[in-house]
PDB file of C-alpha atoms in Angstrom:
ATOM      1  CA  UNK A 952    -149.523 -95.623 159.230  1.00 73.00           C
ATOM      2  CA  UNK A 953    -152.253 -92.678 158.907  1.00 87.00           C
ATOM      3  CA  UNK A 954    -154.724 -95.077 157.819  1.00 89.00           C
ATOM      4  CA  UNK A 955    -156.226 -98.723 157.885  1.00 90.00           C
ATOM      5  CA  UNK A 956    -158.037-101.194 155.165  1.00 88.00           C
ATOM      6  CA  UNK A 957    -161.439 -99.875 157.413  1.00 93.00           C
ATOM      7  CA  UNK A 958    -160.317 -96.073 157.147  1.00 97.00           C
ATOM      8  CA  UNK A 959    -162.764 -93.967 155.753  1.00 98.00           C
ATOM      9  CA  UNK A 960    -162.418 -90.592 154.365  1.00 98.00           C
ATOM     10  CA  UNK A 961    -164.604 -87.896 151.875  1.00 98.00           C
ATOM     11  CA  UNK A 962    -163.592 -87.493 148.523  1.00 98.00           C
ATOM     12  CA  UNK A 963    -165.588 -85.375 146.292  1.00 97.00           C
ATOM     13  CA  UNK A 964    -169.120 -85.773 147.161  1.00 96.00           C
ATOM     14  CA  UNK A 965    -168.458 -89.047 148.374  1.00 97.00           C
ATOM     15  CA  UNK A 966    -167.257 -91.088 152.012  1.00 98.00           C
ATOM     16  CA  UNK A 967    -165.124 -94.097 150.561  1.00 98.00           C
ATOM     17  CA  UNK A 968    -162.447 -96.402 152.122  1.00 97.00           C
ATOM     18  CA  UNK A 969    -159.045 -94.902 151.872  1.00 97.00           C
ATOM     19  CA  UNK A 970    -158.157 -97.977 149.787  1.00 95.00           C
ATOM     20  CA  UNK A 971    -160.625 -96.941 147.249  1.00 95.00           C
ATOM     21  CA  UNK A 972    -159.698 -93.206 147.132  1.00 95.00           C
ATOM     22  CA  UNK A 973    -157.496 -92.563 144.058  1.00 94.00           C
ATOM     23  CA  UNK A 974    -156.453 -89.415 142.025  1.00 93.00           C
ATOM     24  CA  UNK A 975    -155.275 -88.672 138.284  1.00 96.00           C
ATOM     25  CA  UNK A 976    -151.051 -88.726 138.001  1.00 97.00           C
ATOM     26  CA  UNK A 977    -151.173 -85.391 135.754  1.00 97.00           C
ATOM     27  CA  UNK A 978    -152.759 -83.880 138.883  1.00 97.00           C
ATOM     28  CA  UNK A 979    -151.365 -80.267 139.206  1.00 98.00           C
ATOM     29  CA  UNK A 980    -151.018 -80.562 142.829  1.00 98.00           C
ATOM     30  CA  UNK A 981    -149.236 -83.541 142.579  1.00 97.00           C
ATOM     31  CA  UNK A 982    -146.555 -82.028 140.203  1.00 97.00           C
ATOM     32  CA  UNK A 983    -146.138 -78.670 141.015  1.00 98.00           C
ATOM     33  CA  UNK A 984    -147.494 -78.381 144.796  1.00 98.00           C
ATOM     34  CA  UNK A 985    -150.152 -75.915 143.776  1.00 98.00           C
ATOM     35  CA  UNK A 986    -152.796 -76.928 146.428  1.00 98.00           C
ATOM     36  CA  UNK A 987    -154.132 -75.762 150.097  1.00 98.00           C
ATOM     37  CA  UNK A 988    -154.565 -77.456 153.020  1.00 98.00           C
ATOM     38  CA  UNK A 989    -155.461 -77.435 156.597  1.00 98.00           C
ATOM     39  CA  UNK A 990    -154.603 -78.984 159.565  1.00 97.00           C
ATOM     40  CA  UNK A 991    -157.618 -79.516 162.337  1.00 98.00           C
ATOM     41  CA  UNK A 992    -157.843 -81.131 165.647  1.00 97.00           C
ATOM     42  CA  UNK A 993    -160.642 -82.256 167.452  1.00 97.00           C
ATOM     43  CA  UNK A 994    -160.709 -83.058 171.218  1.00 96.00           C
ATOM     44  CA  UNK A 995    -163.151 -84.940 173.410  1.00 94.00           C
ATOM     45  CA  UNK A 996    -164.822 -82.601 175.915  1.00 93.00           C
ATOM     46  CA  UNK A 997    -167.907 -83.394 178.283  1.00 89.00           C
ATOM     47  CA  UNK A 998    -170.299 -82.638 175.574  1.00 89.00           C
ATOM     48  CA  UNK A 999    -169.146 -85.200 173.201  1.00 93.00           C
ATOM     49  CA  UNK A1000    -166.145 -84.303 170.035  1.00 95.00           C
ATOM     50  CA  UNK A1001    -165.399 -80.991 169.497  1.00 96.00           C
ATOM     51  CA  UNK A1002    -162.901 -79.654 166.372  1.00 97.00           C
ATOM     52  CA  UNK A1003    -161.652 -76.629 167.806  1.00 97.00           C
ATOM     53  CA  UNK A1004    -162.133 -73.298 165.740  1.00 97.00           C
ATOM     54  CA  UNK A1005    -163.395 -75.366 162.651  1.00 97.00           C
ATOM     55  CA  UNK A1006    -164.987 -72.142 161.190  1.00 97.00           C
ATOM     56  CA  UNK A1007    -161.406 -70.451 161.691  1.00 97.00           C
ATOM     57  CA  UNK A1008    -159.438 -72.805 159.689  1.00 98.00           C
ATOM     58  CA  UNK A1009    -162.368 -73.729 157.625  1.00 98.00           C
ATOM     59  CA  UNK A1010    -162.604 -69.866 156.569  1.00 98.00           C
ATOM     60  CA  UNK A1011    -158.913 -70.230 156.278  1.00 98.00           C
ATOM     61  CA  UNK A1012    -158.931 -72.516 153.626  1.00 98.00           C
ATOM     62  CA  UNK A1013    -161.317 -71.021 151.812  1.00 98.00           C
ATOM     63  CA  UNK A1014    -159.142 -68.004 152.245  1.00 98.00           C
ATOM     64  CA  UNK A1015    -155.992 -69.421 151.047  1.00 98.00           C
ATOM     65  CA  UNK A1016    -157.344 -70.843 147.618  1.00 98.00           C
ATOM     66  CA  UNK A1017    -158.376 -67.565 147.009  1.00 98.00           C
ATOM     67  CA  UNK A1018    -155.208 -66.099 147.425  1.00 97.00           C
ATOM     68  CA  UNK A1019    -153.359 -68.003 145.213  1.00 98.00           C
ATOM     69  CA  UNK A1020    -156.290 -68.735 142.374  1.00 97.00           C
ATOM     70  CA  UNK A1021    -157.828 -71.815 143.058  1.00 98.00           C
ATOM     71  CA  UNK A1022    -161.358 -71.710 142.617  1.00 97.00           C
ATOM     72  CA  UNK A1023    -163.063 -73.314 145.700  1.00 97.00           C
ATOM     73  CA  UNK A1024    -166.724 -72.421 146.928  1.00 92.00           C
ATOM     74  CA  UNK A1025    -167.500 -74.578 149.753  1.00 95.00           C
ATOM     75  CA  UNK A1026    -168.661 -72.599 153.096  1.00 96.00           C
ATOM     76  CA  UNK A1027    -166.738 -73.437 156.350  1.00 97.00           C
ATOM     77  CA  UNK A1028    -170.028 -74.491 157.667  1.00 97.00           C
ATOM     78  CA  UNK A1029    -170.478 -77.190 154.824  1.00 97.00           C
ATOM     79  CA  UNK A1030    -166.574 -78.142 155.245  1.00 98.00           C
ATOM     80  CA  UNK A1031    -167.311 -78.474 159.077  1.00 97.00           C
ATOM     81  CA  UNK A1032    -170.488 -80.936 158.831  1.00 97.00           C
ATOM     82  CA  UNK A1033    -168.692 -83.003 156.668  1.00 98.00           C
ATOM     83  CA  UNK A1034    -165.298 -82.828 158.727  1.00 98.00           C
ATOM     84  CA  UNK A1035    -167.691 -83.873 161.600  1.00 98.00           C
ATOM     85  CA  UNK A1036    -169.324 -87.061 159.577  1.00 98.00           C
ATOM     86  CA  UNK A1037    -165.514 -88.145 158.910  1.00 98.00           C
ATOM     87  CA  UNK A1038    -164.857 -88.262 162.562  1.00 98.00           C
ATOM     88  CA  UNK A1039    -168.244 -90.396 163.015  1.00 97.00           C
ATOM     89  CA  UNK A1040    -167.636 -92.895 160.125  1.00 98.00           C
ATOM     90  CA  UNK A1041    -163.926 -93.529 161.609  1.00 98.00           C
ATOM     91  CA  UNK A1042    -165.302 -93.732 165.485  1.00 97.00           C
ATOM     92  CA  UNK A1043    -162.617 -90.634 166.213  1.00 97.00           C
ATOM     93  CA  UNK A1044    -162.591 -88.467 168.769  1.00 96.00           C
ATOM     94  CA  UNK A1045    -159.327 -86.963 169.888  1.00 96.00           C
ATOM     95  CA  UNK A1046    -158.220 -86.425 166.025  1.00 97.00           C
ATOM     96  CA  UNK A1047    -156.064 -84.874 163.614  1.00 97.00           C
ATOM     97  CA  UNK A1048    -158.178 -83.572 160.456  1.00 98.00           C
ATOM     98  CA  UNK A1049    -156.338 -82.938 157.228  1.00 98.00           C
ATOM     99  CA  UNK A1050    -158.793 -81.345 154.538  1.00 98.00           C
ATOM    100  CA  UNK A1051    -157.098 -80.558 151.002  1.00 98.00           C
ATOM    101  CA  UNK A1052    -157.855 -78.913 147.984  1.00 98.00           C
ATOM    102  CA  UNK A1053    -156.055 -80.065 144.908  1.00 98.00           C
ATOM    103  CA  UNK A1054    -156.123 -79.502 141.300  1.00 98.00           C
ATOM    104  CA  UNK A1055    -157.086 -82.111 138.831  1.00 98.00           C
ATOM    105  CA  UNK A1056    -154.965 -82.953 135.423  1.00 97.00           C
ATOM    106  CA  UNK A1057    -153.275 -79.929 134.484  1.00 97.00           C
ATOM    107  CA  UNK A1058    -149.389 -79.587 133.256  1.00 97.00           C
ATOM    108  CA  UNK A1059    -149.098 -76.109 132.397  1.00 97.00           C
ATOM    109  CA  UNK A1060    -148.783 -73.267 134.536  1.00 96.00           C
ATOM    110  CA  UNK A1061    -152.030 -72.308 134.462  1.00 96.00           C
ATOM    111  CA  UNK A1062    -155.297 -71.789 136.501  1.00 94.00           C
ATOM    112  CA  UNK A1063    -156.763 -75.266 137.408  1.00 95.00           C
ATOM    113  CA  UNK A1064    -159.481 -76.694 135.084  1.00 91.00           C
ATOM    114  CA  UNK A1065    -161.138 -79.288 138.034  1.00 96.00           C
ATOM    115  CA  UNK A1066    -160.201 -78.798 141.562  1.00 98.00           C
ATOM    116  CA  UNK A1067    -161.159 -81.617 144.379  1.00 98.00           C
ATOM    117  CA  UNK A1068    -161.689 -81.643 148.182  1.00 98.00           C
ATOM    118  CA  UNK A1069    -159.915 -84.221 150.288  1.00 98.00           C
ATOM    119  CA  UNK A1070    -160.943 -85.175 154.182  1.00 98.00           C
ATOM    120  CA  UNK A1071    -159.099 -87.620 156.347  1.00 98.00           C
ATOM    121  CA  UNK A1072    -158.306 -87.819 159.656  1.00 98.00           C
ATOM    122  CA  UNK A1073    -156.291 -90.041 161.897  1.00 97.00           C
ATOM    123  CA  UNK A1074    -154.968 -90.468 165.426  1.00 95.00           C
ATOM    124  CA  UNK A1075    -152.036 -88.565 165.671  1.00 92.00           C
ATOM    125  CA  UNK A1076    -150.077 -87.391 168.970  1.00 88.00           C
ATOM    126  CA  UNK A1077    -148.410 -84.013 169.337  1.00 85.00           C
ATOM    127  CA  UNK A1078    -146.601 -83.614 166.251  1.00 86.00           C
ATOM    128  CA  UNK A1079    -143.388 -82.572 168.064  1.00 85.00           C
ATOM    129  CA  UNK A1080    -143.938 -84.875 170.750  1.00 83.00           C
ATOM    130  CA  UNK A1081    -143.874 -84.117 174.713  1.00 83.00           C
ATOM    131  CA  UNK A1082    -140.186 -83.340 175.554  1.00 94.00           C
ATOM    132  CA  UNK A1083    -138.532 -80.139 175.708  1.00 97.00           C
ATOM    133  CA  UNK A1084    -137.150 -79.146 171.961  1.00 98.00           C
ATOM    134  CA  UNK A1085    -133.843 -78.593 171.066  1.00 98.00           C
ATOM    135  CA  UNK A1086    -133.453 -76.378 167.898  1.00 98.00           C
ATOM    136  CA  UNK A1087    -131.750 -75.442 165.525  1.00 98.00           C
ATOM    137  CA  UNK A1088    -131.246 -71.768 163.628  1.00 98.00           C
ATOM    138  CA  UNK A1089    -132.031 -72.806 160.250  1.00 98.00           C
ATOM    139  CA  UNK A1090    -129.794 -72.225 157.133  1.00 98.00           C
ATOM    140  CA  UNK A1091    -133.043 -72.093 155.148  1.00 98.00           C
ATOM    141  CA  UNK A1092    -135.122 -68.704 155.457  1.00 97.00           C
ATOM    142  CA  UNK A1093    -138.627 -68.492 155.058  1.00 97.00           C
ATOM    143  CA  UNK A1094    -139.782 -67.496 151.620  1.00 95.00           C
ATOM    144  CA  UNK A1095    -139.578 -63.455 150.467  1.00 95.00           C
ATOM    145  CA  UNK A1096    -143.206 -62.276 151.140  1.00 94.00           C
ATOM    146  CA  UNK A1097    -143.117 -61.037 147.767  1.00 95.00           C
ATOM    147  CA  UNK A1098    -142.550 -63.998 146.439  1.00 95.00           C
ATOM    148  CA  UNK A1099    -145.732 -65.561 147.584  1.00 94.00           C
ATOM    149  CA  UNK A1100    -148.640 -65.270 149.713  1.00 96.00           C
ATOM    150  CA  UNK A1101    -147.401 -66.156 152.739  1.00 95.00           C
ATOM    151  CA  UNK A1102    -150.520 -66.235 154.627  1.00 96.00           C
ATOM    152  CA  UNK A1103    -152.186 -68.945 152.575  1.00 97.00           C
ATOM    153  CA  UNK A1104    -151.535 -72.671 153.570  1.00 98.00           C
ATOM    154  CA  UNK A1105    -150.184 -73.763 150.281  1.00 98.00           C
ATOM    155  CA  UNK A1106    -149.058 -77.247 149.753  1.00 98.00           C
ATOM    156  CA  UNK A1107    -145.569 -75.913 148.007  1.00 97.00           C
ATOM    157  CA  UNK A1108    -144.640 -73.778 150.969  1.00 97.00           C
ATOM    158  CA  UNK A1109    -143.984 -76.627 152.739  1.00 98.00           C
ATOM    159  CA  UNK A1110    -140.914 -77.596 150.669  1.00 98.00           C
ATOM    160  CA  UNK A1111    -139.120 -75.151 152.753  1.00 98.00           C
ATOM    161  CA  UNK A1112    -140.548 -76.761 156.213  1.00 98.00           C
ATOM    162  CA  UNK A1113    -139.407 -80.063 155.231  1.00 98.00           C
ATOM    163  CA  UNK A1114    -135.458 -79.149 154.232  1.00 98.00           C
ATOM    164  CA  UNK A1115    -135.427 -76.942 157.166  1.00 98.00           C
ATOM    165  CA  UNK A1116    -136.341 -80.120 159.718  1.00 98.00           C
ATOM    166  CA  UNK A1117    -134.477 -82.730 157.620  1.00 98.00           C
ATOM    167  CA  UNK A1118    -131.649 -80.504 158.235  1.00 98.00           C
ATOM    168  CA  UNK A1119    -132.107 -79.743 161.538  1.00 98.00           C
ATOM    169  CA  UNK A1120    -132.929 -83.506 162.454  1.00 98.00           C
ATOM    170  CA  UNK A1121    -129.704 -84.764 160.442  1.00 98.00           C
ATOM    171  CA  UNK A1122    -127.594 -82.163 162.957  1.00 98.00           C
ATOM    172  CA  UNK A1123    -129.112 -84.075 165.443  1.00 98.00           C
ATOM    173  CA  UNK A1124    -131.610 -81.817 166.575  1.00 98.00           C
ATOM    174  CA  UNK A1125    -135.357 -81.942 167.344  1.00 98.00           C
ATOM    175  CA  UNK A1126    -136.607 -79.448 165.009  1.00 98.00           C
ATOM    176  CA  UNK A1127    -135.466 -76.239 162.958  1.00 98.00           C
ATOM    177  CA  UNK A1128    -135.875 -72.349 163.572  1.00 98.00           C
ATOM    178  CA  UNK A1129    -136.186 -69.980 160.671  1.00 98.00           C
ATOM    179  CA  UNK A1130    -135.474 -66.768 160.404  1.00 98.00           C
ATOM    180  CA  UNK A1131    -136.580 -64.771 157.248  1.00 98.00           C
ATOM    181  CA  UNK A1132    -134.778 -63.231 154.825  1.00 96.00           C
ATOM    182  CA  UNK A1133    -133.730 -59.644 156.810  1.00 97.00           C
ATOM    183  CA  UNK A1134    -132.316 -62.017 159.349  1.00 98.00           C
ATOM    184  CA  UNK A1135    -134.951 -61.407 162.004  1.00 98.00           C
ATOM    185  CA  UNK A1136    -136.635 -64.282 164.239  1.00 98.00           C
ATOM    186  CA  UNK A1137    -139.833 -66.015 161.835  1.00 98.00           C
ATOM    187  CA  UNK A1138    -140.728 -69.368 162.806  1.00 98.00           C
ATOM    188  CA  UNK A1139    -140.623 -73.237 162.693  1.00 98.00           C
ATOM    189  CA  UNK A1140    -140.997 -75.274 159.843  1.00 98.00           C
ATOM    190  CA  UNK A1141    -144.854 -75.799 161.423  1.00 97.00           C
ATOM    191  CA  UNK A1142    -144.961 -73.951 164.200  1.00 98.00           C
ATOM    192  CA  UNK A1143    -145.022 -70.169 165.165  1.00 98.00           C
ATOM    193  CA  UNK A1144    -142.406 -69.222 167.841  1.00 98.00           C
ATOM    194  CA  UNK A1145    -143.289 -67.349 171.498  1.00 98.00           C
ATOM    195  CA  UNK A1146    -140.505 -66.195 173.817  1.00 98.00           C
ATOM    196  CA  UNK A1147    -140.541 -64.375 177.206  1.00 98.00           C
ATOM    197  CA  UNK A1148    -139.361 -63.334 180.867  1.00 98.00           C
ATOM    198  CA  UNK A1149    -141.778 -63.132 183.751  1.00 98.00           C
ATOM    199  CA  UNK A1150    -144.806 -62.331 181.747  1.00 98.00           C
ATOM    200  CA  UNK A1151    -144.040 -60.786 179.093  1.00 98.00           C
ATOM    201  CA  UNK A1152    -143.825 -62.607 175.659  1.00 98.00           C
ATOM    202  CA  UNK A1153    -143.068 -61.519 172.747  1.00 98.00           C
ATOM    203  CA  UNK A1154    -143.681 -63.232 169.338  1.00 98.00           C
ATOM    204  CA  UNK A1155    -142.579 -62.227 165.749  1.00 98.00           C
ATOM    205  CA  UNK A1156    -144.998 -60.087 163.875  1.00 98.00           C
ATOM    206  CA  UNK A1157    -147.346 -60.997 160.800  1.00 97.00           C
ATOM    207  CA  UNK A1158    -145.644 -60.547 156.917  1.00 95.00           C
ATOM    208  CA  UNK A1159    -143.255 -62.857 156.843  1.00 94.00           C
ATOM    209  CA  UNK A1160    -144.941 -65.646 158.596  1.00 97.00           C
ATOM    210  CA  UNK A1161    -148.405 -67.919 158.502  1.00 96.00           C
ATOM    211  CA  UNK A1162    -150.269 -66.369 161.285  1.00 96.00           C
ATOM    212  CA  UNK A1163    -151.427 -69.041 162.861  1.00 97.00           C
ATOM    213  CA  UNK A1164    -154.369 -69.978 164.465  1.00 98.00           C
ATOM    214  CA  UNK A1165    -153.057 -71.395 167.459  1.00 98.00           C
ATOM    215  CA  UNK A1166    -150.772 -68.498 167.745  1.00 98.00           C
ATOM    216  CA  UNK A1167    -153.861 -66.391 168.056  1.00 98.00           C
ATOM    217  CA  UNK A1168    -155.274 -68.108 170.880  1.00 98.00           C
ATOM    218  CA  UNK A1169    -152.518 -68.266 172.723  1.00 98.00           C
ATOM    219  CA  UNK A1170    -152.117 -64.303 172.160  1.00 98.00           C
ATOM    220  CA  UNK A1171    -156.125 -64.587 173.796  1.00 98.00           C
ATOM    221  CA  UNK A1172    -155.100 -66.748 176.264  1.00 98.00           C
ATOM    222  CA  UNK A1173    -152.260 -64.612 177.702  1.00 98.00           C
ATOM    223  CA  UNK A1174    -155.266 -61.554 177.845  1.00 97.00           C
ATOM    224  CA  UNK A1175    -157.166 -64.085 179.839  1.00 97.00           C
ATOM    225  CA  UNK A1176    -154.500 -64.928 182.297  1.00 98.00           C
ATOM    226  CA  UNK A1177    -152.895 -61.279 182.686  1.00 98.00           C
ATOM    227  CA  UNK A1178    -149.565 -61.873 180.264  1.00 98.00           C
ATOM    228  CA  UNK A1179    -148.469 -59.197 178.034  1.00 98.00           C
ATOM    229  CA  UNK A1180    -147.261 -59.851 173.945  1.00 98.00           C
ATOM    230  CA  UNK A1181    -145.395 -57.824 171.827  1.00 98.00           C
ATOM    231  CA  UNK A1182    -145.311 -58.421 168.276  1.00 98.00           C
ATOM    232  CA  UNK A1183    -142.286 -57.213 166.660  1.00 98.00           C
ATOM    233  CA  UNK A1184    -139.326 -57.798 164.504  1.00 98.00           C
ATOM    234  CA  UNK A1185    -136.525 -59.842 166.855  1.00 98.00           C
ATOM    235  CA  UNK A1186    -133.071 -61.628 166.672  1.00 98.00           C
ATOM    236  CA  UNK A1187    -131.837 -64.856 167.346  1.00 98.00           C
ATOM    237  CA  UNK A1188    -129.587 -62.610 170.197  1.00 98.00           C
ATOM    238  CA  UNK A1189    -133.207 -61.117 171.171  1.00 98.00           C
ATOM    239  CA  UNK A1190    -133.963 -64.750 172.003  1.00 98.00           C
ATOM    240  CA  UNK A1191    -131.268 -66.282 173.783  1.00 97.00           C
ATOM    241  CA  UNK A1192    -131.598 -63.379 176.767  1.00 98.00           C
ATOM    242  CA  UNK A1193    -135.148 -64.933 176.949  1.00 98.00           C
ATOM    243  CA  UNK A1194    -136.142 -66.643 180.098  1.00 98.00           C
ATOM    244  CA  UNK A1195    -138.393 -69.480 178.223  1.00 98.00           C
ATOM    245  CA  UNK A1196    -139.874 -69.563 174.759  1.00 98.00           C
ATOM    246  CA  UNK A1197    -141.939 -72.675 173.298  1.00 98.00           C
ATOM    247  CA  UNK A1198    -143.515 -73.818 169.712  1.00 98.00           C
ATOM    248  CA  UNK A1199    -147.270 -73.513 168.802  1.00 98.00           C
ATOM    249  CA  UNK A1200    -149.812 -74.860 166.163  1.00 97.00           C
ATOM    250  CA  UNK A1201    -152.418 -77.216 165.554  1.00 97.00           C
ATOM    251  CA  UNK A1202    -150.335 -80.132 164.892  1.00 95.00           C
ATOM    252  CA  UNK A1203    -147.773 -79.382 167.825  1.00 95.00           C
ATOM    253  CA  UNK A1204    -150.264 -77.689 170.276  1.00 96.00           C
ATOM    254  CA  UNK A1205    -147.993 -75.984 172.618  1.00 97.00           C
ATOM    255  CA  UNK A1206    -143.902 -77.689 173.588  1.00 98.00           C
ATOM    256  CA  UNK A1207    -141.663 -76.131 175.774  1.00 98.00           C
ATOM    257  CA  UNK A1208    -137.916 -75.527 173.988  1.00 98.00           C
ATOM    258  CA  UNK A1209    -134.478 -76.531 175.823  1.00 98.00           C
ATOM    259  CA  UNK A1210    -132.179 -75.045 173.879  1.00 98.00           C
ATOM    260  CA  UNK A1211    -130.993 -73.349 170.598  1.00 98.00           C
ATOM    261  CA  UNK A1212    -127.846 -74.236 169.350  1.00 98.00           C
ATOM    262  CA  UNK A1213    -126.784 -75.763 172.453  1.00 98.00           C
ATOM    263  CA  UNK A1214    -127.327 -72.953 174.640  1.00 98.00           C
ATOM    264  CA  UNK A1215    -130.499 -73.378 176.806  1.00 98.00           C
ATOM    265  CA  UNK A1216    -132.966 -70.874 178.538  1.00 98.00           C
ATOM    266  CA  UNK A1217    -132.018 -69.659 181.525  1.00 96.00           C
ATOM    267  CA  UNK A1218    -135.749 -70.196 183.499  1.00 97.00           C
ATOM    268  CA  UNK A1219    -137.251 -73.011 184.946  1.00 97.00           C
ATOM    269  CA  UNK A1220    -139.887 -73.846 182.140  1.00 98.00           C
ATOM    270  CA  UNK A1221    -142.478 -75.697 185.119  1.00 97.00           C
ATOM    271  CA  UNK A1222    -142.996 -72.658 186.359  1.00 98.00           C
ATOM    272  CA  UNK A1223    -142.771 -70.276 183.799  1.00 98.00           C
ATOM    273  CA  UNK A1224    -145.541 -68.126 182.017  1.00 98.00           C
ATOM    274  CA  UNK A1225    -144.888 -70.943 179.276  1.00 98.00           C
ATOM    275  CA  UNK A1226    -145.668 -73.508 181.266  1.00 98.00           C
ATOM    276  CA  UNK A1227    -148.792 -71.630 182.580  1.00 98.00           C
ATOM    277  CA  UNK A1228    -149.790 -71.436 178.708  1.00 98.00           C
ATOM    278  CA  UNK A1229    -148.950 -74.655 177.605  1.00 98.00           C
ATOM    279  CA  UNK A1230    -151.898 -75.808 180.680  1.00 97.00           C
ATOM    280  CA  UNK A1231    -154.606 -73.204 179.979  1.00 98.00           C
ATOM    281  CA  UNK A1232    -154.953 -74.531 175.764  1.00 97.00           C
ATOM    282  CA  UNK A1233    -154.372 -78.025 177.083  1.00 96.00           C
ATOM    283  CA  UNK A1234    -157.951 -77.011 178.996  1.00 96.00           C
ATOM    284  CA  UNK A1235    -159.306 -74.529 176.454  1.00 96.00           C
ATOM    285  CA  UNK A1236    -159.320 -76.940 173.888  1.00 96.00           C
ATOM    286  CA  UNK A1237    -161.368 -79.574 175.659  1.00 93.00           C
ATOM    287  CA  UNK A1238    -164.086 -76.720 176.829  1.00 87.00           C
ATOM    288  CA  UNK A1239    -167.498 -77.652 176.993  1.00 67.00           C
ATOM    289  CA  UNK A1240    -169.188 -76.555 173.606  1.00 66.00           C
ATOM    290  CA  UNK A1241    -172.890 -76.912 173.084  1.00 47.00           C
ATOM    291  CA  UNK A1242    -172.934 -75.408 169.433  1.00 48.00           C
ATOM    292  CA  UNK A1243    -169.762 -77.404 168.447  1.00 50.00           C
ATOM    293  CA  UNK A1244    -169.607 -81.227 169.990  1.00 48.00           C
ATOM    294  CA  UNK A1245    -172.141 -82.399 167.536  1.00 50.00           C
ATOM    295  CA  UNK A1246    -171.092 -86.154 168.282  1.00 45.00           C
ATOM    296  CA  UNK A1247    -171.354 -88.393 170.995  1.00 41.00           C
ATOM    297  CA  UNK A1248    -168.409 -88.739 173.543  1.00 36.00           C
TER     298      UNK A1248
END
């Protein structure tokens, strides 16, 4: 259950109980997936709650409704404040945010004629949980770039993400690993995909995947701590002679994987460059900042 009876959450212009909160049925998003969305965390840190890179996926957001026509004007610095007063109305502080822009009553194929803002937030653990993954190569690709925008969170996109875990899941494996539509290595249905020996990693490069904003700071973090990435276009054979590879994103923050198809990595993931990564945004995250922890721990 994401929410309570005492769960509060913003809904155009206004902080209501979730109860309260409703929407039209003719809503565009709600028939055709033409929406955009973000998913935030916040973390507790010495100097009270901090959501980390807020103006990222903030900017993001804005971003993606531009991309794919929806008109939305809000700054990431009004989206933030408010994202902040959510958090403070629900007494959160390690959090999962979930701001969305959808499109009022609409059931043509048009532009939108009203578009709202949703934010909520919840308690929510590492989306993929703690253990080690074991995946599964996908049957579903990820969408043809020219099909869509692929950098733009949109609601619809996720489709694909969702038969690509239900099948993986009904194999009787953790999670799913897609590959695009040449073939080559892309990502999970929520998660971008690093793999590596010693320290080097390598990670599949932007155009046929969301470039993710935890998948940039890991690419910082490995700067910080002396790890080399290569972006580039890889196989599922490129990946199996890897030593260790792992999952990132804002919902999963950063899980080892076991095994792909049954066939596992070959290094010791505790003390692999992984491992080393998976620690560092574990502390990043939770950094003391001034300009950012605008509530009370």
């Amino acid at each position: 259950m994401y929410y309570t009876k005492d769960t509060i959450l913003y809904l155009d212009g206004k902080f209501q109980p979730a109860d309260d909160a409703h929407t039209n049925l003719y809503a565009q998003t709600l028939h055709y997936g033409y929406g955009a969305f973000e998913g935030i965390r916040s973390y507790e840190t010495a100097g009270g709650v901090a959501i980390f890179k807020a103006r990222e996926h903030f900017e993001r957001l804005v971003n993606s409704c531009s991309l794919i026509g929806i008109p939305f004007d809000q700054s990431a610095e009004e989206l933030t404040e408010l994202s902040y007063e959510v958090l403070k109305r629900n007494g959160l502080t390690n959090a999962y945010l979930r701001p969305l822009v959808f499109c009022g009553p609409n059931m043509s194929l048009s532009r939108p004629k009203t578009v709202h803002l949703l934010i909520c937030a919840w308690d929510w653990g590492a989306y993929l949980g703690e253990q080690m993954l074991r995946l599964t190569i996908s049957p579903f690709c990820r969408p043809h770039p020219r099909s869509l925008h692929v950098t733009a969170k949109a609601c619809g996109h996720y489709v694909n993400s969702i038969l690509a875990t239900i099948d993986a899941k009904d194999k009787g494996f953790d999670e799913g690993l897609l590959l695009d539509h040449e073939g080559f290595l892309a990502e999970g249905p929520g998660a971008n995909l690093f793999f590596g020996s010693g320290n080097k990693l390598y990670t599949p490069s932007t155009g046929n995947i969301l470039p993710g904003i935890t998948r940039a700071t890991v690419i910082e973090l490995c700067a910080s701590l002396g790890l080399q990435v290569e972006e580039g276009k890889y196989t599922p054979a490129d990946l199996m002679k890897a030593e260790f590879a792992f999952y990132c994103g804002t919902a999963a923050e950063l899980v080892g994987i076991e095994s792909v198809d049954g066939k596992k990595f070959s290094g010791h993931w505790p003390s692999s460059a992984g491992k080393r990564l998976q620690e560092a945004y574990g502390q990043k995250v939770r950094e003391l900042k001034t300009e950012k922890a605008k509530l009370s721990a």
